[in-house]
Short mmCIF file of C-alpha atoms in Angstrom, two decimals:
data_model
loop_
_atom_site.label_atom_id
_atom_site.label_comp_id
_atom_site.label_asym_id
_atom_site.label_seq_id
_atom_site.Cartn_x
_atom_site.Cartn_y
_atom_site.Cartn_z
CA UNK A 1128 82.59 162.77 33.26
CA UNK A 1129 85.80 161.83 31.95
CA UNK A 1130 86.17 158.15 30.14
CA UNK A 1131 88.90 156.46 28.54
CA UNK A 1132 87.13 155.22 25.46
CA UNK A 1133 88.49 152.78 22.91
CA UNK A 1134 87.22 153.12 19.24
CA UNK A 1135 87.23 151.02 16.89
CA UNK A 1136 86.02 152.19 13.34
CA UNK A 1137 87.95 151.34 10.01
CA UNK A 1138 87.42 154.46 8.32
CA UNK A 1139 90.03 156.52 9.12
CA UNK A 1140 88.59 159.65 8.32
CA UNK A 1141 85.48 159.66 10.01
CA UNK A 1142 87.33 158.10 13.58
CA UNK A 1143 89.70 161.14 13.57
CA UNK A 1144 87.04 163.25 13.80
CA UNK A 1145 85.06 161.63 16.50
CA UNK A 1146 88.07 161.17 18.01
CA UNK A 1147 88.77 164.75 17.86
CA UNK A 1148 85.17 165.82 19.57
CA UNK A 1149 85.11 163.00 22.04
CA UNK A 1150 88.66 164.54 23.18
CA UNK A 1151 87.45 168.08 22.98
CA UNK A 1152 84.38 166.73 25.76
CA UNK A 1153 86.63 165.88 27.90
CA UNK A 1154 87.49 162.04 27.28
CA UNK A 1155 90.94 159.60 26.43
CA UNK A 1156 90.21 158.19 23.34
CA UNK A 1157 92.59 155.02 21.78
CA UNK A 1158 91.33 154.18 18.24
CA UNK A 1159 92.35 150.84 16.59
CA UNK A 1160 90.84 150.17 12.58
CA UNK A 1161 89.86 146.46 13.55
CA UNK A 1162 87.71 143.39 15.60
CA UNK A 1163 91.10 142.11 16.15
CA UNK A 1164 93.40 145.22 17.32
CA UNK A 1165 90.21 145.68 19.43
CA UNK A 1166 90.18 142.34 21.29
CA UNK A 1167 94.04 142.61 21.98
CA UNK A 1168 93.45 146.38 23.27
CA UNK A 1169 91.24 145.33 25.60
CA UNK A 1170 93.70 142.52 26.70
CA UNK A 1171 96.06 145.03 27.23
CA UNK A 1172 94.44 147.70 29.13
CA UNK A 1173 91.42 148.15 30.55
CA UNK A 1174 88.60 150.81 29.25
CA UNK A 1175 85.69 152.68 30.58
CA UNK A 1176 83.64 151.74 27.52
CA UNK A 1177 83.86 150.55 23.59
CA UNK A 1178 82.06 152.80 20.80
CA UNK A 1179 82.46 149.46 18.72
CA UNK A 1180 81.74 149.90 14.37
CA UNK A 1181 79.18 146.72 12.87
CA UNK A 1182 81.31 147.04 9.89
CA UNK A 1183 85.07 146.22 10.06
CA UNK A 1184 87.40 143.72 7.95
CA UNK A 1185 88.72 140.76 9.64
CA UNK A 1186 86.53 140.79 12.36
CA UNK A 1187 83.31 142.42 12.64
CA UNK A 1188 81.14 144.20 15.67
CA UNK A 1189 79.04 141.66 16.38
CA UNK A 1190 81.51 138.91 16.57
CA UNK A 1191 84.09 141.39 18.78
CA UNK A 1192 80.68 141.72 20.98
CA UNK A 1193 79.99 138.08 21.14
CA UNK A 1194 83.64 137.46 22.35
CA UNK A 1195 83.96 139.77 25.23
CA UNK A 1196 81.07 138.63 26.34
CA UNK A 1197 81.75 134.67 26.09
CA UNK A 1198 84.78 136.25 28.34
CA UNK A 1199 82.85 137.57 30.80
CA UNK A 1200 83.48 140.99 30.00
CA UNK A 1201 80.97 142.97 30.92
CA UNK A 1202 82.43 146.48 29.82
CA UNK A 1203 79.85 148.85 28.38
CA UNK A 1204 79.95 148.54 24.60
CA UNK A 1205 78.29 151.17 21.85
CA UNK A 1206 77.71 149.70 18.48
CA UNK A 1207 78.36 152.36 15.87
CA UNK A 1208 76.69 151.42 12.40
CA UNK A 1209 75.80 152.86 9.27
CA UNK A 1210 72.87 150.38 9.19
CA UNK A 1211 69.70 151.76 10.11
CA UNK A 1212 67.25 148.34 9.63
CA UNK A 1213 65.19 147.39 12.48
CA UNK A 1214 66.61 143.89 12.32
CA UNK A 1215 70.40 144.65 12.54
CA UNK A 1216 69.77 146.86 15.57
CA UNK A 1217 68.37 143.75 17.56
CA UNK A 1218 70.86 141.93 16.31
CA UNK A 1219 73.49 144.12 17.82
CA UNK A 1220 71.70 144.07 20.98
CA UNK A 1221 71.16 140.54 21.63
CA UNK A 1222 74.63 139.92 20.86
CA UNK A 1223 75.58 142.07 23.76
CA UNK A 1224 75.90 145.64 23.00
CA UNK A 1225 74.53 148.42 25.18
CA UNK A 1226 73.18 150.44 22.98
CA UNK A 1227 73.08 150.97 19.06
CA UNK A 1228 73.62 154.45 17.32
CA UNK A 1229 73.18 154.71 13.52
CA UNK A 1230 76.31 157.08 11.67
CA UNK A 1231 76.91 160.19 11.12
CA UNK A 1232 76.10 161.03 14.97
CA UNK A 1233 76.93 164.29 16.66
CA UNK A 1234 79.62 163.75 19.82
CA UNK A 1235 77.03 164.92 22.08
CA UNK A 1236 74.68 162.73 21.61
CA UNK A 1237 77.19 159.70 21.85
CA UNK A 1238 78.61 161.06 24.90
CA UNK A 1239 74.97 161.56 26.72
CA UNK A 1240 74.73 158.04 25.29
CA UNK A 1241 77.35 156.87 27.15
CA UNK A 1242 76.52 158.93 30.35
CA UNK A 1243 73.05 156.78 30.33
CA UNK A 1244 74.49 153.14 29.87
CA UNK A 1245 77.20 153.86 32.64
CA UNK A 1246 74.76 154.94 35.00
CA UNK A 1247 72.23 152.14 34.25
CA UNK A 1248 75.11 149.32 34.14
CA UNK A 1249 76.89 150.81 37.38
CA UNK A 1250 80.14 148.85 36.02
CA UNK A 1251 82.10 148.21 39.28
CA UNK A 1252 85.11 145.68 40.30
CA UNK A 1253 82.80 144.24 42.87
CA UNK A 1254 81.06 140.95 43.41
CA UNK A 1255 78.54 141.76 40.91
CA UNK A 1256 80.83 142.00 37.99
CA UNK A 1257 84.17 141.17 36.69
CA UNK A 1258 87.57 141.65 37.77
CA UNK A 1259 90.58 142.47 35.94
CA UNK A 1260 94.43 141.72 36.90
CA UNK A 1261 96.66 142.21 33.76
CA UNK A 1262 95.25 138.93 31.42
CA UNK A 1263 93.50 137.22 33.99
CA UNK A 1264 89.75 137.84 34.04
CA UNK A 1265 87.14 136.73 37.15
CA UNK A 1266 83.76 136.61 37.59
CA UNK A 1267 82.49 135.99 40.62
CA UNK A 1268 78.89 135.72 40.24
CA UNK A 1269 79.10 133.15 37.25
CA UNK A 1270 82.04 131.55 38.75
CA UNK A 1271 83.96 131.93 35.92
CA UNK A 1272 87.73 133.24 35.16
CA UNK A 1273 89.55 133.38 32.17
CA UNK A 1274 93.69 134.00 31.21
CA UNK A 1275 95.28 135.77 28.19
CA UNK A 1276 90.93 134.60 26.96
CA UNK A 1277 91.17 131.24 27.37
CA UNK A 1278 88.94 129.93 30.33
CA UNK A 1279 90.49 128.61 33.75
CA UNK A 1280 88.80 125.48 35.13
CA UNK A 1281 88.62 126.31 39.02
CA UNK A 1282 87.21 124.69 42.17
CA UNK A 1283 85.13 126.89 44.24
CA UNK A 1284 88.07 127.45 46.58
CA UNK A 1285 90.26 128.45 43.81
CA UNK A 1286 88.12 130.87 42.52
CA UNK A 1287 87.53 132.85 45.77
CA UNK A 1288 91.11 132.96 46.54
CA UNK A 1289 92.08 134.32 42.84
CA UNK A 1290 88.99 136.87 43.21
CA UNK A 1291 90.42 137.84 46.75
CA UNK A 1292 94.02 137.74 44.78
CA UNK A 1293 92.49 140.02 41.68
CA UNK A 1294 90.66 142.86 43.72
CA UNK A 1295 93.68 143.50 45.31
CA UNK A 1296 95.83 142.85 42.44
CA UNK A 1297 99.36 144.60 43.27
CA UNK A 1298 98.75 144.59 46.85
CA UNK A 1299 100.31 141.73 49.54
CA UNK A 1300 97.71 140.00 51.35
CA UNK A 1301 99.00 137.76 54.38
CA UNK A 1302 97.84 134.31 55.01
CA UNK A 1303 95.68 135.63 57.73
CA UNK A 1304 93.86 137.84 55.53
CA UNK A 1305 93.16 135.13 52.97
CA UNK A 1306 91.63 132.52 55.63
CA UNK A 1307 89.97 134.85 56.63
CA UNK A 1308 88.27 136.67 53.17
CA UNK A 1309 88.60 133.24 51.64
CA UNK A 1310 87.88 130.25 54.31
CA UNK A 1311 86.29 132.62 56.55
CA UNK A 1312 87.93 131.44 59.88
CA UNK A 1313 88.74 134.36 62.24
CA UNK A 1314 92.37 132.67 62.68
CA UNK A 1315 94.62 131.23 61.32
CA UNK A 1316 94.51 127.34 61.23
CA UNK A 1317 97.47 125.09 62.14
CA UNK A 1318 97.53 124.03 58.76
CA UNK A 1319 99.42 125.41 54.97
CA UNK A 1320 96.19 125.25 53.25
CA UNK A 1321 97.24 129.15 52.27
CA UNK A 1322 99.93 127.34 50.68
CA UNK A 1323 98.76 124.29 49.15
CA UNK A 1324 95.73 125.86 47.74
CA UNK A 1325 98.66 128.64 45.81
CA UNK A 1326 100.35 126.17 44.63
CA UNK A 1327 97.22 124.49 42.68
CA UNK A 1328 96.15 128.30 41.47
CA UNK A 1329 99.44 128.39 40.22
CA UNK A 1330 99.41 124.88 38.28
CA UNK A 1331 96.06 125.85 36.85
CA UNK A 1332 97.57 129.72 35.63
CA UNK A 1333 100.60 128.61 33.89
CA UNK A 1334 99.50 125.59 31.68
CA UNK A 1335 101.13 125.80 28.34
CA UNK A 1336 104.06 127.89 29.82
CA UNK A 1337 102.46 131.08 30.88
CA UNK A 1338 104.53 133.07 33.67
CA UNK A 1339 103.31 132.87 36.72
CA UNK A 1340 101.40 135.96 38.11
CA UNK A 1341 101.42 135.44 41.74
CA UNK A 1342 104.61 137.06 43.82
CA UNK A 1343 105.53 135.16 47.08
CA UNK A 1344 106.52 138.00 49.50
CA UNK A 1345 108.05 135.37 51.94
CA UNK A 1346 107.21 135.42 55.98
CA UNK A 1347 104.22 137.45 54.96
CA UNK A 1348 101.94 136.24 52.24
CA UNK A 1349 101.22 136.52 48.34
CA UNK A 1350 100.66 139.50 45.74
CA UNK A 1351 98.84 138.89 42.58
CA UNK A 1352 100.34 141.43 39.59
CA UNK A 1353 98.65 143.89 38.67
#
């Protein structure tokens, strides 16, 4: 099992060496010293799971926590605490986190650690999670999406054709393909509703001047980036 782990612990010390054994079992470790640099990591790329420190300046664990999951973001999250009290561990885990593992703690435990919440969470890009495409965020069984964080009010047509347009995220997907995955007809209509229903998706993506992430590939159909 090989996972590409972000870590975020302020002490410097102590998250070089963890880094340095997580690496040595076999993993891709990115460590950031912040709530912050954590939340704009994640933006930026995406992770197999957070080992995620209670204690940090400028924003703590349970407030990162809190925030992914007001996102949507259901990635597998390990809260890493020098706080042993019986109260603080249920307060880590009702705020979200997977599982809560009390410092100093040997590699091999965390890594078994993580072994058992990915195979009991089963995180997939499928219907019964979320779906990433650069900063845009969809979840299909809450019908919920989100851009850049910020949450995307979508009609229910909207939201199945940017969930289509996210799973294949990078890939061109013609007009056929979408009334059929999206409207379900078996052909294609006499009609642009491919076309109008874009052109509202795109309204909706780039309020307040954000680019716009969907690539006409003309004759054929659309491409959302990856």
């Amino acid at each position: 099992m090989s996972l590409h782990l972000l870590l975020v612990e302020d002490d410097r010390d102590y998250a070089a060496g963890l880094t340095a054994d997580l690496t040595r079992l076999g993993h891709r470790v990115e460590h950031v010293g912040d709530g912050r640099l954590a939340l704009a990591a994640l933006d930026r790329e995406q992770f197999d799971a957070v080992i995620l420190d209670r204690m940090m300046p400028r924003l703590d664990g349970l407030s990162v926590v809190e925030t992914l999951r007001g996102r949507g973001l259901t990635i597998p999250v390990i809260m890493l605490t020098a706080l042993s009290i019986a109260s603080d561990k249920v307060d880590g885990l009702e705020a979200g986190a997977d599982d809560y593992v009390v410092k100093p703690v040997a590699a091999e435990e965390l890594n078994a650690r993580l072994g058992a919440v990915l195979r009991g969470r089963r995180w997939t890009t499928g219907d019964s999670d979320t779906i990433r495409a650069g900063d845009i965020v969809v979840s299909p069984t809450s019908f919920r999406a989100w851009r850049g964080g910020q949450p995307i009010a979508l009609a229910n047509l909207e939201l199945k054709l940017l969930t289509e347009l996210a799973r294949h995220a990078g890939e061109v997907l013609t007009r056929a393909m979408l009334i059929e995955r999206v409207w379900g007809y078996e052909f294609e209509p006499e009609t642009n509703v491919v076309d109008v229903y874009i052109r509202r998706l795109r309204i909706k993506l780039t309020e307040g001047g954000a680019a716009d992430p969907i690539e006409t590939v003309r004759g054929i159909g659309y491409s959302l980036k990856p």
